[in-house]
Amino acid sequence: MFILYIFFSAFGFCFSLKFFFFKLILTFFFFFQNTFLLFLSICVSLNITFF
């Protein structure tokens, strides 16, 4: 029973770590995508004002 408890706690820890990294990667992906779109829109507006 104790071995099962250790196994499940280790499994839960690994699962939470994977979930945390997954959320981190998703957050970074959305953040960089938004900044890239913002950068593109700024470049487009600058091109419109320049030319």
mmCIF file with all atom_site columns, C-alpha atoms in Angstrom:
data_model
loop_
_atom_site.group_PDB
_atom_site.id
_atom_site.type_symbol
_atom_site.label_atom_id
_atom_site.label_alt_id
_atom_site.label_comp_id
_atom_site.label_asym_id
_atom_site.label_entity_id
_atom_site.label_seq_id
_atom_site.pdbx_PDB_ins_code
_atom_site.Cartn_x
_atom_site.Cartn_y
_atom_site.Cartn_z
_atom_site.occupancy
_atom_site.B_iso_or_equiv
_atom_site.pdbx_formal_charge
_atom_site.auth_seq_id
_atom_site.auth_comp_id
_atom_site.auth_asym_id
_atom_site.auth_atom_id
_atom_site.pdbx_PDB_model_num
ATOM 1  C CA . MET A 1 1  ? 0.000 0.000  0.000   1.00 0.00 ? 1  MET A CA 1
ATOM 2  C CA . PHE A 1 2  ? 2.807 2.384  0.885   1.00 0.00 ? 2  PHE A CA 1
ATOM 3  C CA . ILE A 1 3  ? 4.582 1.550  -2.386  1.00 0.00 ? 3  ILE A CA 1
ATOM 4  C CA . LEU A 1 4  ? 1.389 2.334  -4.280  1.00 0.00 ? 4  LEU A CA 1
ATOM 5  C CA . TYR A 1 5  ? 1.141 5.658  -2.459  1.00 0.00 ? 5  TYR A CA 1
ATOM 6  C CA . ILE A 1 6  ? 4.724 6.542  -3.430  1.00 0.00 ? 6  ILE A CA 1
ATOM 7  C CA . PHE A 1 7  ? 4.079 5.478  -7.011  1.00 0.00 ? 7  PHE A CA 1
ATOM 8  C CA . PHE A 1 8  ? 0.919 7.567  -7.315  1.00 0.00 ? 8  PHE A CA 1
ATOM 9  C CA . SER A 1 9  ? 2.484 10.613 -5.661  1.00 0.00 ? 9  SER A CA 1
ATOM 10 C CA . ALA A 1 10 ? 5.472 10.417 -8.026  1.00 0.00 ? 10 ALA A CA 1
ATOM 11 C CA . PHE A 1 11 ? 3.121 9.991  -10.978 1.00 0.00 ? 11 PHE A CA 1
ATOM 12 C CA . GLY A 1 12 ? 1.073 12.994 -9.871  1.00 0.00 ? 12 GLY A CA 1
ATOM 13 C CA . PHE A 1 13 ? 4.230 15.071 -9.454  1.00 0.00 ? 13 PHE A CA 1
ATOM 14 C CA . CYS A 1 14 ? 5.437 14.187 -12.961 1.00 0.00 ? 14 CYS A CA 1
ATOM 15 C CA . PHE A 1 15 ? 1.977 14.871 -14.363 1.00 0.00 ? 15 PHE A CA 1
ATOM 16 C CA . SER A 1 16 ? 1.816 18.289 -12.696 1.00 0.00 ? 16 SER A CA 1
ATOM 17 C CA . LEU A 1 17 ? 5.302 19.100 -13.990 1.00 0.00 ? 17 LEU A CA 1
ATOM 18 C CA . LYS A 1 18 ? 4.290 18.126 -17.520 1.00 0.00 ? 18 LYS A CA 1
ATOM 19 C CA . PHE A 1 19 ? 1.100 20.181 -17.205 1.00 0.00 ? 19 PHE A CA 1
ATOM 20 C CA . PHE A 1 20 ? 3.108 23.149 -15.899 1.00 0.00 ? 20 PHE A CA 1
ATOM 21 C CA . PHE A 1 21 ? 5.582 22.972 -18.795 1.00 0.00 ? 21 PHE A CA 1
ATOM 22 C CA . PHE A 1 22 ? 2.709 22.565 -21.252 1.00 0.00 ? 22 PHE A CA 1
ATOM 23 C CA . LYS A 1 23 ? 1.024 25.688 -19.867 1.00 0.00 ? 23 LYS A CA 1
ATOM 24 C CA . LEU A 1 24 ? 4.337 27.540 -19.931 1.00 0.00 ? 24 LEU A CA 1
ATOM 25 C CA . ILE A 1 25 ? 4.954 26.613 -23.575 1.00 0.00 ? 25 ILE A CA 1
ATOM 26 C CA . LEU A 1 26 ? 1.410 27.597 -24.527 1.00 0.00 ? 26 LEU A CA 1
ATOM 27 C CA . THR A 1 27 ? 1.764 30.926 -22.718 1.00 0.00 ? 27 THR A CA 1
ATOM 28 C CA . PHE A 1 28 ? 5.076 31.668 -24.424 1.00 0.00 ? 28 PHE A CA 1
ATOM 29 C CA . PHE A 1 29 ? 3.648 30.637 -27.793 1.00 0.00 ? 29 PHE A CA 1
ATOM 30 C CA . PHE A 1 30 ? 0.617 32.917 -27.476 1.00 0.00 ? 30 PHE A CA 1
ATOM 31 C CA . PHE A 1 31 ? 2.733 35.762 -26.091 1.00 0.00 ? 31 PHE A CA 1
ATOM 32 C CA . PHE A 1 32 ? 5.260 35.622 -28.915 1.00 0.00 ? 32 PHE A CA 1
ATOM 33 C CA . GLN A 1 33 ? 2.517 35.199 -31.489 1.00 0.00 ? 33 GLN A CA 1
ATOM 34 C CA . ASN A 1 34 ? 0.772 38.310 -30.167 1.00 0.00 ? 34 ASN A CA 1
ATOM 35 C CA . THR A 1 35 ? 3.998 40.329 -30.121 1.00 0.00 ? 35 THR A CA 1
ATOM 36 C CA . PHE A 1 36 ? 4.793 39.142 -33.645 1.00 0.00 ? 36 PHE A CA 1
ATOM 37 C CA . LEU A 1 37 ? 1.342 40.219 -34.864 1.00 0.00 ? 37 LEU A CA 1
ATOM 38 C CA . LEU A 1 38 ? 1.760 43.541 -33.061 1.00 0.00 ? 38 LEU A CA 1
ATOM 39 C CA . PHE A 1 39 ? 5.168 43.995 -34.708 1.00 0.00 ? 39 PHE A CA 1
ATOM 40 C CA . LEU A 1 40 ? 3.678 43.195 -38.115 1.00 0.00 ? 40 LEU A CA 1
ATOM 41 C CA . SER A 1 41 ? 0.820 45.640 -37.641 1.00 0.00 ? 41 SER A CA 1
ATOM 42 C CA . ILE A 1 42 ? 3.245 48.356 -36.513 1.00 0.00 ? 42 ILE A CA 1
ATOM 43 C CA . CYS A 1 43 ? 5.426 47.730 -39.575 1.00 0.00 ? 43 CYS A CA 1
ATOM 44 C CA . VAL A 1 44 ? 2.389 47.841 -41.848 1.00 0.00 ? 44 VAL A CA 1
ATOM 45 C CA . SER A 1 45 ? 1.170 51.103 -40.325 1.00 0.00 ? 45 SER A CA 1
ATOM 46 C CA . LEU A 1 46 ? 4.667 52.594 -40.589 1.00 0.00 ? 46 LEU A CA 1
ATOM 47 C CA . ASN A 1 47 ? 4.855 51.587 -44.238 1.00 0.00 ? 47 ASN A CA 1
ATOM 48 C CA . ILE A 1 48 ? 1.460 53.170 -44.840 1.00 0.00 ? 48 ILE A CA 1
ATOM 49 C CA . THR A 1 49 ? 2.590 56.408 -43.189 1.00 0.00 ? 49 THR A CA 1
ATOM 50 C CA . PHE A 1 50 ? 5.976 56.434 -44.912 1.00 0.00 ? 50 PHE A CA 1
ATOM 51 C CA . PHE A 1 51 ? 4.808 55.645 -48.446 1.00 0.00 ? 51 PHE A CA 1
#
